Amino acid sequence: QVAGGKVKKPGKRGRKPAKIDLKAKLERSRQSARECRARKKLRYQYLEELVSSRERAICALREELEMYKQWCMAMDQGKIPSEIKALLTGEEQGRAQQNSAKLAKAGKTDANSSAP
């Protein structure tokens, strides 16, 4: 075939492949495979840790739910669990402390504002 005064050979078009060193190419391939396996191992370790932490959280929540069920059953029978009593008295004490702190602050600001 003649095109533009040049003789063209039939075959593939485009750039000719460069001479690639086969050993270097194989070594790059092996290195890439090693890195891929390492990334995969890290990913699986991360996922396993995530699953185990979620399983622990689920167990803790189930235990808490069971405790609340026991409390509800006890209250349905007319009994108040000691834990709830402790929570209620603790909240009452906390409220009393907050109120006394508010009163003390109010007293200080009143004393400061009345000072000459």
JSON list of C-alpha atoms in Angstrom, two decimals:
[
{"chain": "A", "resi": 1, "resn": "GLN", "atom": "CA", "xyz": [0.00, 0.00, 0.00]},
{"chain": "A", "resi": 2, "resn": "VAL", "atom": "CA", "xyz": [1.21, 3.43, -0.91]},
{"chain": "A", "resi": 3, "resn": "ALA", "atom": "CA", "xyz": [-0.05, 6.49, 0.95]},
{"chain": "A", "resi": 4, "resn": "GLY", "atom": "CA", "xyz": [1.55, 9.90, 0.62]},
{"chain": "A", "resi": 5, "resn": "GLY", "atom": "CA", "xyz": [4.57, 8.46, -1.12]},
{"chain": "A", "resi": 6, "resn": "LYS", "atom": "CA", "xyz": [5.35, 6.05, 1.78]},
{"chain": "A", "resi": 7, "resn": "VAL", "atom": "CA", "xyz": [4.95, 2.34, 1.78]},
{"chain": "A", "resi": 8, "resn": "LYS", "atom": "CA", "xyz": [2.88, 1.13, 4.76]},
{"chain": "A", "resi": 9, "resn": "LYS", "atom": "CA", "xyz": [3.14, -2.32, 6.19]},
{"chain": "A", "resi": 10, "resn": "PRO", "atom": "CA", "xyz": [-0.09, -4.01, 7.18]},
{"chain": "A", "resi": 11, "resn": "GLY", "atom": "CA", "xyz": [-0.39, -4.62, 10.90]},
{"chain": "A", "resi": 12, "resn": "LYS", "atom": "CA", "xyz": [-1.16, -2.89, 14.18]},
{"chain": "A", "resi": 13, "resn": "ARG", "atom": "CA", "xyz": [-1.46, 0.83, 14.40]},
{"chain": "A", "resi": 14, "resn": "GLY", "atom": "CA", "xyz": [-0.19, 3.09, 17.16]},
{"chain": "A", "resi": 15, "resn": "ARG", "atom": "CA", "xyz": [2.93, 3.03, 19.28]},
{"chain": "A", "resi": 16, "resn": "LYS", "atom": "CA", "xyz": [5.18, 0.05, 19.22]},
{"chain": "A", "resi": 17, "resn": "PRO", "atom": "CA", "xyz": [5.55, -1.59, 22.61]},
{"chain": "A", "resi": 18, "resn": "ALA", "atom": "CA", "xyz": [8.81, -0.73, 24.31]},
{"chain": "A", "resi": 19, "resn": "LYS", "atom": "CA", "xyz": [11.16, -3.52, 25.17]},
{"chain": "A", "resi": 20, "resn": "ILE", "atom": "CA", "xyz": [10.21, -4.27, 28.79]},
{"chain": "A", "resi": 21, "resn": "ASP", "atom": "CA", "xyz": [12.56, -6.22, 30.94]},
{"chain": "A", "resi": 22, "resn": "LEU", "atom": "CA", "xyz": [10.64, -9.39, 31.77]},
{"chain": "A", "resi": 23, "resn": "LYS", "atom": "CA", "xyz": [12.37, -9.89, 35.13]},
{"chain": "A", "resi": 24, "resn": "ALA", "atom": "CA", "xyz": [11.58, -6.33, 36.25]},
{"chain": "A", "resi": 25, "resn": "LYS", "atom": "CA", "xyz": [7.97, -6.72, 35.19]},
{"chain": "A", "resi": 26, "resn": "LEU", "atom": "CA", "xyz": [7.62, -9.98, 37.14]},
{"chain": "A", "resi": 27, "resn": "GLU", "atom": "CA", "xyz": [9.22, -8.43, 40.22]},
{"chain": "A", "resi": 28, "resn": "ARG", "atom": "CA", "xyz": [6.83, -5.44, 40.07]},
{"chain": "A", "resi": 29, "resn": "SER", "atom": "CA", "xyz": [3.94, -7.87, 39.76]},
{"chain": "A", "resi": 30, "resn": "ARG", "atom": "CA", "xyz": [5.13, -9.86, 42.78]},
{"chain": "A", "resi": 31, "resn": "GLN", "atom": "CA", "xyz": [5.60, -6.69, 44.82]},
{"chain": "A", "resi": 32, "resn": "SER", "atom": "CA", "xyz": [2.14, -5.49, 43.89]},
{"chain": "A", "resi": 33, "resn": "ALA", "atom": "CA", "xyz": [0.67, -8.84, 44.92]},
{"chain": "A", "resi": 34, "resn": "ARG", "atom": "CA", "xyz": [2.51, -8.69, 48.28]},
{"chain": "A", "resi": 35, "resn": "GLU", "atom": "CA", "xyz": [1.16, -5.19, 48.94]},
{"chain": "A", "resi": 36, "resn": "CYS", "atom": "CA", "xyz": [-2.34, -6.26, 47.95]},
{"chain": "A", "resi": 37, "resn": "ARG", "atom": "CA", "xyz": [-2.23, -9.20, 50.36]},
{"chain": "A", "resi": 38, "resn": "ALA", "atom": "CA", "xyz": [-0.95, -6.94, 53.15]},
{"chain": "A", "resi": 39, "resn": "ARG", "atom": "CA", "xyz": [-3.76, -4.43, 52.55]},
{"chain": "A", "resi": 40, "resn": "LYS", "atom": "CA", "xyz": [-6.31, -7.23, 52.50]},
{"chain": "A", "resi": 41, "resn": "LYS", "atom": "CA", "xyz": [-4.96, -8.61, 55.79]},
{"chain": "A", "resi": 42, "resn": "LEU", "atom": "CA", "xyz": [-5.15, -5.19, 57.46]},
{"chain": "A", "resi": 43, "resn": "ARG", "atom": "CA", "xyz": [-8.68, -4.67, 56.15]},
{"chain": "A", "resi": 44, "resn": "TYR", "atom": "CA", "xyz": [-9.82, -8.02, 57.55]},
{"chain": "A", "resi": 45, "resn": "GLN", "atom": "CA", "xyz": [-8.18, -7.31, 60.92]},
{"chain": "A", "resi": 46, "resn": "TYR", "atom": "CA", "xyz": [-9.96, -3.95, 61.08]},
{"chain": "A", "resi": 47, "resn": "LEU", "atom": "CA", "xyz": [-13.31, -5.52, 60.21]},
{"chain": "A", "resi": 48, "resn": "GLU", "atom": "CA", "xyz": [-12.84, -8.31, 62.77]},
{"chain": "A", "resi": 49, "resn": "GLU", "atom": "CA", "xyz": [-12.07, -5.77, 65.50]},
{"chain": "A", "resi": 50, "resn": "LEU", "atom": "CA", "xyz": [-15.11, -3.74, 64.47]},
{"chain": "A", "resi": 51, "resn": "VAL", "atom": "CA", "xyz": [-17.37, -6.80, 64.61]},
{"chain": "A", "resi": 52, "resn": "SER", "atom": "CA", "xyz": [-16.05, -7.87, 68.02]},
{"chain": "A", "resi": 53, "resn": "SER", "atom": "CA", "xyz": [-16.52, -4.38, 69.48]},
{"chain": "A", "resi": 54, "resn": "ARG", "atom": "CA", "xyz": [-20.07, -4.24, 68.14]},
{"chain": "A", "resi": 55, "resn": "GLU", "atom": "CA", "xyz": [-20.78, -7.69, 69.58]},
{"chain": "A", "resi": 56, "resn": "ARG", "atom": "CA", "xyz": [-19.54, -6.55, 72.99]},
{"chain": "A", "resi": 57, "resn": "ALA", "atom": "CA", "xyz": [-21.77, -3.47, 72.76]},
{"chain": "A", "resi": 58, "resn": "ILE", "atom": "CA", "xyz": [-24.76, -5.65, 71.86]},
{"chain": "A", "resi": 59, "resn": "CYS", "atom": "CA", "xyz": [-24.11, -7.92, 74.86]},
{"chain": "A", "resi": 60, "resn": "ALA", "atom": "CA", "xyz": [-23.87, -4.94, 77.19]},
{"chain": "A", "resi": 61, "resn": "LEU", "atom": "CA", "xyz": [-27.12, -3.50, 75.84]},
{"chain": "A", "resi": 62, "resn": "ARG", "atom": "CA", "xyz": [-28.89, -6.86, 76.21]},
{"chain": "A", "resi": 63, "resn": "GLU", "atom": "CA", "xyz": [-27.75, -7.08, 79.83]},
{"chain": "A", "resi": 64, "resn": "GLU", "atom": "CA", "xyz": [-28.98, -3.55, 80.45]},
{"chain": "A", "resi": 65, "resn": "LEU", "atom": "CA", "xyz": [-32.32, -4.36, 78.81]},
{"chain": "A", "resi": 66, "resn": "GLU", "atom": "CA", "xyz": [-32.67, -7.47, 80.96]},
{"chain": "A", "resi": 67, "resn": "MET", "atom": "CA", "xyz": [-31.96, -5.40, 84.07]},
{"chain": "A", "resi": 68, "resn": "TYR", "atom": "CA", "xyz": [-34.68, -2.91, 83.09]},
{"chain": "A", "resi": 69, "resn": "LYS", "atom": "CA", "xyz": [-37.12, -5.77, 82.45]},
{"chain": "A", "resi": 70, "resn": "GLN", "atom": "CA", "xyz": [-36.40, -7.13, 85.94]},
{"chain": "A", "resi": 71, "resn": "TRP", "atom": "CA", "xyz": [-36.98, -3.68, 87.43]},
{"chain": "A", "resi": 72, "resn": "CYS", "atom": "CA", "xyz": [-40.28, -3.33, 85.59]},
{"chain": "A", "resi": 73, "resn": "MET", "atom": "CA", "xyz": [-41.45, -6.76, 86.73]},
{"chain": "A", "resi": 74, "resn": "ALA", "atom": "CA", "xyz": [-40.54, -5.89, 90.31]},
{"chain": "A", "resi": 75, "resn": "MET", "atom": "CA", "xyz": [-42.41, -2.57, 90.12]},
{"chain": "A", "resi": 76, "resn": "ASP", "atom": "CA", "xyz": [-45.45, -4.33, 88.62]},
{"chain": "A", "resi": 77, "resn": "GLN", "atom": "CA", "xyz": [-45.47, -6.48, 91.77]},
{"chain": "A", "resi": 78, "resn": "GLY", "atom": "CA", "xyz": [-45.38, -3.36, 93.93]},
{"chain": "A", "resi": 79, "resn": "LYS", "atom": "CA", "xyz": [-41.72, -3.57, 94.86]},
{"chain": "A", "resi": 80, "resn": "ILE", "atom": "CA", "xyz": [-39.24, -0.78, 94.22]},
{"chain": "A", "resi": 81, "resn": "PRO", "atom": "CA", "xyz": [-35.77, -2.11, 93.42]},
{"chain": "A", "resi": 82, "resn": "SER", "atom": "CA", "xyz": [-32.96, -0.80, 95.58]},
{"chain": "A", "resi": 83, "resn": "GLU", "atom": "CA", "xyz": [-31.13, 0.45, 92.48]},
{"chain": "A", "resi": 84, "resn": "ILE", "atom": "CA", "xyz": [-34.03, 2.70, 91.56]},
{"chain": "A", "resi": 85, "resn": "LYS", "atom": "CA", "xyz": [-34.25, 3.97, 95.14]},
{"chain": "A", "resi": 86, "resn": "ALA", "atom": "CA", "xyz": [-30.54, 4.78, 95.02]},
{"chain": "A", "resi": 87, "resn": "LEU", "atom": "CA", "xyz": [-30.99, 6.56, 91.69]},
{"chain": "A", "resi": 88, "resn": "LEU", "atom": "CA", "xyz": [-33.91, 8.58, 93.01]},
{"chain": "A", "resi": 89, "resn": "THR", "atom": "CA", "xyz": [-32.16, 9.57, 96.23]},
{"chain": "A", "resi": 90, "resn": "GLY", "atom": "CA", "xyz": [-29.02, 10.38, 94.26]},
{"chain": "A", "resi": 91, "resn": "GLU", "atom": "CA", "xyz": [-31.01, 12.65, 91.94]},
{"chain": "A", "resi": 92, "resn": "GLU", "atom": "CA", "xyz": [-32.70, 14.31, 94.89]},
{"chain": "A", "resi": 93, "resn": "GLN", "atom": "CA", "xyz": [-29.35, 14.90, 96.54]},
{"chain": "A", "resi": 94, "resn": "GLY", "atom": "CA", "xyz": [-27.97, 16.23, 93.27]},
{"chain": "A", "resi": 95, "resn": "ARG", "atom": "CA", "xyz": [-30.90, 18.62, 92.91]},
{"chain": "A", "resi": 96, "resn": "ALA", "atom": "CA", "xyz": [-30.46, 19.80, 96.49]},
{"chain": "A", "resi": 97, "resn": "GLN", "atom": "CA", "xyz": [-26.77, 20.45, 95.87]},
{"chain": "A", "resi": 98, "resn": "GLN", "atom": "CA", "xyz": [-27.55, 22.32, 92.64]},
{"chain": "A", "resi": 99, "resn": "ASN", "atom": "CA", "xyz": [-30.17, 24.44, 94.38]},
{"chain": "A", "resi": 100, "resn": "SER", "atom": "CA", "xyz": [-27.82, 25.28, 97.25]},
{"chain": "A", "resi": 101, "resn": "ALA", "atom": "CA", "xyz": [-25.09, 26.19, 94.77]},
{"chain": "A", "resi": 102, "resn": "LYS", "atom": "CA", "xyz": [-27.51, 28.43, 92.87]},
{"chain": "A", "resi": 103, "resn": "LEU", "atom": "CA", "xyz": [-28.57, 30.11, 96.10]},
{"chain": "A", "resi": 104, "resn": "ALA", "atom": "CA", "xyz": [-24.95, 30.63, 97.12]},
{"chain": "A", "resi": 105, "resn": "LYS", "atom": "CA", "xyz": [-24.14, 32.20, 93.76]},
{"chain": "A", "resi": 106, "resn": "ALA", "atom": "CA", "xyz": [-27.22, 34.41, 93.96]},
{"chain": "A", "resi": 107, "resn": "GLY", "atom": "CA", "xyz": [-26.18, 35.50, 97.46]},
{"chain": "A", "resi": 108, "resn": "LYS", "atom": "CA", "xyz": [-22.69, 36.37, 96.25]},
{"chain": "A", "resi": 109, "resn": "THR", "atom": "CA", "xyz": [-23.97, 38.43, 93.32]},
{"chain": "A", "resi": 110, "resn": "ASP", "atom": "CA", "xyz": [-26.42, 40.24, 95.58]},
{"chain": "A", "resi": 111, "resn": "ALA", "atom": "CA", "xyz": [-23.62, 41.00, 98.04]},
{"chain": "A", "resi": 112, "resn": "ASN", "atom": "CA", "xyz": [-21.36, 42.21, 95.23]},
{"chain": "A", "resi": 113, "resn": "SER", "atom": "CA", "xyz": [-24.05, 44.44, 93.71]},
{"chain": "A", "resi": 114, "resn": "SER", "atom": "CA", "xyz": [-24.92, 46.06, 97.09]},
{"chain": "A", "resi": 115, "resn": "ALA", "atom": "CA", "xyz": [-21.27, 46.83, 97.86]},
{"chain": "A", "resi": 116, "resn": "PRO", "atom": "CA", "xyz": [-20.31, 50.57, 97.42]}
]
